[in-house]
mmCIF file of C-alpha atoms in Angstrom:
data_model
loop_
_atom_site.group_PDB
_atom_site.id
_atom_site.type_symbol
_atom_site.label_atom_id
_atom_site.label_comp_id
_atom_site.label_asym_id
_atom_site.label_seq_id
_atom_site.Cartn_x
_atom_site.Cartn_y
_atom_site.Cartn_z
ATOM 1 C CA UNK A 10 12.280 33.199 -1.455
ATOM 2 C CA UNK A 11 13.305 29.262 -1.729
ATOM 3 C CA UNK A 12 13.652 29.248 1.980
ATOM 4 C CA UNK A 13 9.851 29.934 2.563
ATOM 5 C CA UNK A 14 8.920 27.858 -0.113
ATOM 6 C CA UNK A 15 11.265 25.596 1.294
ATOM 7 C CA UNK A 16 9.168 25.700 4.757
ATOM 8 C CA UNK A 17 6.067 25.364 3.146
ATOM 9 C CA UNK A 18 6.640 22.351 1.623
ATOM 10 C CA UNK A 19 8.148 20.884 5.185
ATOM 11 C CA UNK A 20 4.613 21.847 6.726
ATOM 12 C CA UNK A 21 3.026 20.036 3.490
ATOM 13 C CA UNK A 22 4.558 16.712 4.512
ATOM 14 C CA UNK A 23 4.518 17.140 7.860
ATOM 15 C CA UNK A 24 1.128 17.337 8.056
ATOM 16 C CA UNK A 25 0.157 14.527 5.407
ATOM 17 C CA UNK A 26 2.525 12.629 7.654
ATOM 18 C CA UNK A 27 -0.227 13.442 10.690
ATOM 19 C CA UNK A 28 -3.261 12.696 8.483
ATOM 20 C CA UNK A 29 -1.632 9.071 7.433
ATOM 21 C CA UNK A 30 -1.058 8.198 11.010
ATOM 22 C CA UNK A 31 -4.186 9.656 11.815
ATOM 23 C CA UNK A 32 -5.768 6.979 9.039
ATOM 24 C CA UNK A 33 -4.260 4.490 10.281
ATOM 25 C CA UNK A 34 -5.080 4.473 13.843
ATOM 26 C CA UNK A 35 -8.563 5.134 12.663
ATOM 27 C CA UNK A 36 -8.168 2.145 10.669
ATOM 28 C CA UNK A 37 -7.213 -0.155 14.047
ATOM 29 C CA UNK A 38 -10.599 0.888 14.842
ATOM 30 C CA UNK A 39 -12.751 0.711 11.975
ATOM 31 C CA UNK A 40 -11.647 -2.337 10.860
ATOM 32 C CA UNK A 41 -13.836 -5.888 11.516
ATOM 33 C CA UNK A 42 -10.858 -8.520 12.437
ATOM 34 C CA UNK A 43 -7.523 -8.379 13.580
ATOM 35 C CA UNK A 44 -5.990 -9.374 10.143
ATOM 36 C CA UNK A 45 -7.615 -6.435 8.486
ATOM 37 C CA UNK A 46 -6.316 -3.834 10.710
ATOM 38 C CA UNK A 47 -2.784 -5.724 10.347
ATOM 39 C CA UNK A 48 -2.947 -4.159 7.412
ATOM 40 C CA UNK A 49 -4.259 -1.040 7.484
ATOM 41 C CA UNK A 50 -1.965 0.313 10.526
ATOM 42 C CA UNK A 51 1.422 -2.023 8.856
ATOM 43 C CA UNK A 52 0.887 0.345 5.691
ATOM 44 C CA UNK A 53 -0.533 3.544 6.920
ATOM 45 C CA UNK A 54 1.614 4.081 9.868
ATOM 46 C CA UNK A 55 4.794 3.456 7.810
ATOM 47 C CA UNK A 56 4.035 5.196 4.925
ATOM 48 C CA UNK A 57 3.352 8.609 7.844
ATOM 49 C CA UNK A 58 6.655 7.920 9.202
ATOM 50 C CA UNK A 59 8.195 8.508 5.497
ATOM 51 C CA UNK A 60 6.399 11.720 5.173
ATOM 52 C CA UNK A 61 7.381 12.608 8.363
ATOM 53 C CA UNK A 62 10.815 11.828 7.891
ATOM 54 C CA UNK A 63 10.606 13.424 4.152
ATOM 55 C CA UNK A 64 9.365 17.006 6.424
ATOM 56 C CA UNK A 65 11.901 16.667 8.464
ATOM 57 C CA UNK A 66 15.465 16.342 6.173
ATOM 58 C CA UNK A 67 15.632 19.982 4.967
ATOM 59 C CA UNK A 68 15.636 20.856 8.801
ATOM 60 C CA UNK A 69 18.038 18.343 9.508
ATOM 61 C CA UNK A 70 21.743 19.983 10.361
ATOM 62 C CA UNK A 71 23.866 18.122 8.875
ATOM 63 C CA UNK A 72 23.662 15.346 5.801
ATOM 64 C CA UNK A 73 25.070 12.341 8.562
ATOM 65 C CA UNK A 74 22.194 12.986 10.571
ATOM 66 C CA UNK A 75 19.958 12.855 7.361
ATOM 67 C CA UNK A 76 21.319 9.817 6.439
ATOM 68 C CA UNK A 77 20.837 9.025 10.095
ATOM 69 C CA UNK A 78 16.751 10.005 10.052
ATOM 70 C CA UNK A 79 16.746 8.038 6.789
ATOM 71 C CA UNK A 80 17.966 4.996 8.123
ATOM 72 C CA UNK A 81 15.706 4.918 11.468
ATOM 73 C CA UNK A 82 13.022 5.139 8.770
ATOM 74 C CA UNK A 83 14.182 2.261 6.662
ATOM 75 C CA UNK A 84 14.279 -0.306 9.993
ATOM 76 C CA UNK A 85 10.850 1.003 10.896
ATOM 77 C CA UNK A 86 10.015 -0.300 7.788
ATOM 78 C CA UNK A 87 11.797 -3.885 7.993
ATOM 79 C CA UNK A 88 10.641 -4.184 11.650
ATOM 80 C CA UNK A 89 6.857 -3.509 11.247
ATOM 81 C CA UNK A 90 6.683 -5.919 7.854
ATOM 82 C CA UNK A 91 8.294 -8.564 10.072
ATOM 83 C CA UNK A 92 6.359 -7.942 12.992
ATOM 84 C CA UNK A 93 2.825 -7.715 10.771
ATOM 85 C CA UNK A 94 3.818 -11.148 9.121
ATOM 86 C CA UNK A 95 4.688 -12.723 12.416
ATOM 87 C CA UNK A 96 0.853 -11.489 14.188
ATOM 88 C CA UNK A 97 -0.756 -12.085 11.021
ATOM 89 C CA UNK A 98 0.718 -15.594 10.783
ATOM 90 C CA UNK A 99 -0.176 -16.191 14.759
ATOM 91 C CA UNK A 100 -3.842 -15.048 14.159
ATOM 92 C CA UNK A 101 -4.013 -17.791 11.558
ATOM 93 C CA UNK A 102 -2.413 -20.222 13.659
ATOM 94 C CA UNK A 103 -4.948 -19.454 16.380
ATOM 95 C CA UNK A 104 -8.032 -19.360 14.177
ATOM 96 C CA UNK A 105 -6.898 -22.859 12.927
ATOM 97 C CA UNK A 106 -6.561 -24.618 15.955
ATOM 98 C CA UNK A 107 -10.068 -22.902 17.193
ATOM 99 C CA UNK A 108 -11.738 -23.769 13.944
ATOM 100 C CA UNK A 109 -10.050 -27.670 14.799
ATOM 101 C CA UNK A 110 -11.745 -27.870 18.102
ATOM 102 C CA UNK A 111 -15.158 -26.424 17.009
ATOM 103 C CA UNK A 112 -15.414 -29.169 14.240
ATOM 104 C CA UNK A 113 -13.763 -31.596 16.970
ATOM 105 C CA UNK B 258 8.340 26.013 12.046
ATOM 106 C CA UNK B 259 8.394 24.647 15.583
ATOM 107 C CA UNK B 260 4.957 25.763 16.453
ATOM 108 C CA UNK B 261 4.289 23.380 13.869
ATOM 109 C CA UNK B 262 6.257 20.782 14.640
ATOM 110 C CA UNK B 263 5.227 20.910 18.181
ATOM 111 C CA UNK B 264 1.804 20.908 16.926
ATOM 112 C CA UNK B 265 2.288 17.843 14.768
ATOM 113 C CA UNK B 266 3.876 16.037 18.066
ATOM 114 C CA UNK B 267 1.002 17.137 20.238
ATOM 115 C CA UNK B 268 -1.096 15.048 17.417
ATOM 116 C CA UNK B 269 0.839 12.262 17.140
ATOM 117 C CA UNK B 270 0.363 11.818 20.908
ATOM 118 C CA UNK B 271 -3.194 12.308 20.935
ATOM 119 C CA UNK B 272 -2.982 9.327 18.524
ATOM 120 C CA UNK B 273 -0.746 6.997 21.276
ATOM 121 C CA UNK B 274 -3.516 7.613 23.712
ATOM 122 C CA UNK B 275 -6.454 6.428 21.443
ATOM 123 C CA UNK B 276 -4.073 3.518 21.005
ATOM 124 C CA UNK B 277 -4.818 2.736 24.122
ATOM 125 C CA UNK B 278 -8.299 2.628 23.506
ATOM 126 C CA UNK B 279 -7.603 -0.483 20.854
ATOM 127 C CA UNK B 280 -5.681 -2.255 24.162
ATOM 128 C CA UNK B 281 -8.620 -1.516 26.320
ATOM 129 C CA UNK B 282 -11.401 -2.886 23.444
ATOM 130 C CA UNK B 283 -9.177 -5.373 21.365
ATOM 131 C CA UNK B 284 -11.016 -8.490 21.718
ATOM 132 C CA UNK B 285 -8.002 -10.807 21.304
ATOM 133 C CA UNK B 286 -4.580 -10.396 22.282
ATOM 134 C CA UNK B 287 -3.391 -9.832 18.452
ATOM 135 C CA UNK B 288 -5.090 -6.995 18.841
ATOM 136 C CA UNK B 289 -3.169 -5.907 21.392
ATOM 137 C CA UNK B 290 -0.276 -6.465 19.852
ATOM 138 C CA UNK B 291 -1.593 -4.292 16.992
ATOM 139 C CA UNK B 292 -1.188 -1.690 19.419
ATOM 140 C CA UNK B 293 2.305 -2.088 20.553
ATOM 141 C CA UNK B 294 3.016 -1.790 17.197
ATOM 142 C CA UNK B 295 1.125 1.339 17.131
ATOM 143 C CA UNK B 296 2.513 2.641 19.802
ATOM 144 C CA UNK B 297 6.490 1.593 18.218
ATOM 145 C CA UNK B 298 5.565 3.705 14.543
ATOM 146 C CA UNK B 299 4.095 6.782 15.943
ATOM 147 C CA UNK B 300 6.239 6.992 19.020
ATOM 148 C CA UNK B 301 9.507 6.909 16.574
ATOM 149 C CA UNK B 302 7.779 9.503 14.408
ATOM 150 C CA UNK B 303 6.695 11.735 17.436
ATOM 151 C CA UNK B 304 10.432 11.109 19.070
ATOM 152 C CA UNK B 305 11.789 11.984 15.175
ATOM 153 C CA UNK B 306 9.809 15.533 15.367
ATOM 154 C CA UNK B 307 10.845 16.290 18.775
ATOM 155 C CA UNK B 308 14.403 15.467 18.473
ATOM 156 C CA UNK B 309 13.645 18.446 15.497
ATOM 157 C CA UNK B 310 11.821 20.642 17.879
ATOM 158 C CA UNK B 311 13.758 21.031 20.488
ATOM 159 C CA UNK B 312 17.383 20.665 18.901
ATOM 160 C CA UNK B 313 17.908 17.689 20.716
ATOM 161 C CA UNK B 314 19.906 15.126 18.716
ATOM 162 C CA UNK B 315 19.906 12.056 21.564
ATOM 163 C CA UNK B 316 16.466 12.031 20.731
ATOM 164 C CA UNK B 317 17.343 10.032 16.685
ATOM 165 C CA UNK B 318 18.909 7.384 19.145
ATOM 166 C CA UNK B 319 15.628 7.015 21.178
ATOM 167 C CA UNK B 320 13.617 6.604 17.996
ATOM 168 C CA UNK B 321 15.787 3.998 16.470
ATOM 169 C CA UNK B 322 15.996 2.299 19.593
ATOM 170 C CA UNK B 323 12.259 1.910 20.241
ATOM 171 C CA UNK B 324 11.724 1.115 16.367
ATOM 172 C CA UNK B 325 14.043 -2.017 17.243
ATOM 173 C CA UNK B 326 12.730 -3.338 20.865
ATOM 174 C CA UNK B 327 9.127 -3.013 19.221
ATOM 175 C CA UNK B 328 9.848 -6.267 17.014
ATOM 176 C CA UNK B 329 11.417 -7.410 20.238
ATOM 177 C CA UNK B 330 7.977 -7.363 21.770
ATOM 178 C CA UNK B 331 5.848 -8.604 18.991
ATOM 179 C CA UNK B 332 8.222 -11.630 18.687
ATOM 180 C CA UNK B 333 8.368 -12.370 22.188
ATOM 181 C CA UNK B 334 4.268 -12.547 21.373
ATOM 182 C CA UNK B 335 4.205 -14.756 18.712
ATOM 183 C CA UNK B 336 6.567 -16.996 20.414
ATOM 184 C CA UNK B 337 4.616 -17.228 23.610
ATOM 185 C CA UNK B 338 1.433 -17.856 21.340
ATOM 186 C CA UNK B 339 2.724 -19.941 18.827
ATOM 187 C CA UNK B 340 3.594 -22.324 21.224
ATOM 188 C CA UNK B 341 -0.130 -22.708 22.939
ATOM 189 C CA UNK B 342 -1.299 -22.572 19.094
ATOM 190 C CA UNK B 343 1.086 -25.844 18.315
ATOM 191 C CA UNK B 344 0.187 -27.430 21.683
ATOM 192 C CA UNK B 345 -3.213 -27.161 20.679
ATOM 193 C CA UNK B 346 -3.089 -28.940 16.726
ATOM 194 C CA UNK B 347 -1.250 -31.504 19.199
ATOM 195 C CA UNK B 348 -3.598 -32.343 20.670
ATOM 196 C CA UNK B 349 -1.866 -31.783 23.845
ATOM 197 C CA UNK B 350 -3.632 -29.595 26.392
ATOM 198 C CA UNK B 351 -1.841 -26.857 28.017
ATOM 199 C CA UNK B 352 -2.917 -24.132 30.887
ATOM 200 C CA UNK B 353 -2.340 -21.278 29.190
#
């Protein structure tokens, strides 16, 4: 009996992992300027990958690789944040130097 | 189970190609980026459900491999555009 439920609750996340990827993409389109969608694809898309990672451990054969999935997870996480703050911080930079030469 | 995973990965692709669609449109070239980073989330998610899928374990590697060269990519970005970005408050002006 635990096994299906078990299953069930892998399709569960699974599939709320899908629907947050799915908002965030929709959010890279939705969304007026660049440093809005920054945001909305930074949180959504990582926040997909842990549900997707979350359907996947029970699955998983063996608690190393687990840990493994886990991990891959957790540097998704670092590397998007940094990479968000860099672009965001470039679009700023840019915007300030075009705002300079419009008052210029 | 893997009908459903191999549904979810069939989704999770459909999404990388509409990615595209944000390289084709994005007005500036942040945007673009925006989609490489796209592309770096769900292609280590749809790698992480096939590696599941189809019992293939070198498939984890892949994943955590692309999640790393993707912050390779945006930083060689930011780099490249910082520096026109600082040239500019310069004063100085460079060809981009």
């Amino acid at each position: 009996m635990s096994d299906s439920l078990i299953m069930l609750l892998q399709a569960l996340l699974l599939v709320i992992g899908c629907l947050f990827f799915l908002v965030g993409t929709l959010g890279l389109f939705r969304l007026p300027d660049t440093l809005t969608r920054i945001h909305a694809l930074t949180k959504a898309d990582n926040l997909g990958l842990g549900f997707v990672v979350l359907g996947l451990l029970p699955s998983v054969p063996g608690p190393a690789t687990a840990a493994k999935i886990l991990l891959i997870w957790l540097i998704a996480l670092a590397a998007s944040a940094t990479a968000a703050h860099l672009v965001a911080r470039t679009v700023r930079a840019t915007d300030a130097s075009r705002d300079r030469e419009e008052r210029a | 189970m893997t009908l459903l995973m191999d549904t979810v990965a069939v989704v999770l692709l459909l999404l990388l190609v509409v990615g595209l669609l944000r390289i084709w449109l994005g007005p500036e070239p942040a945007d673009r980026m925006l989609a490489s980073q796209l592309f770096a989330s769900t292609g280590v998610a749809l790698l992480l459900v096939l590696a599941e899928s189809q019992a293939q374990p070198a498939l984890r590697d892949v994943a955590l491999v692309l999640a790393l060269l993707a912050v390779l990519s945006t930083v060689a970005f930011v780099t490249r555009v910082m520096q026109v970005a600082r040239a500019d408050s310069r004063g100085e002006r460079r060809d981009v």
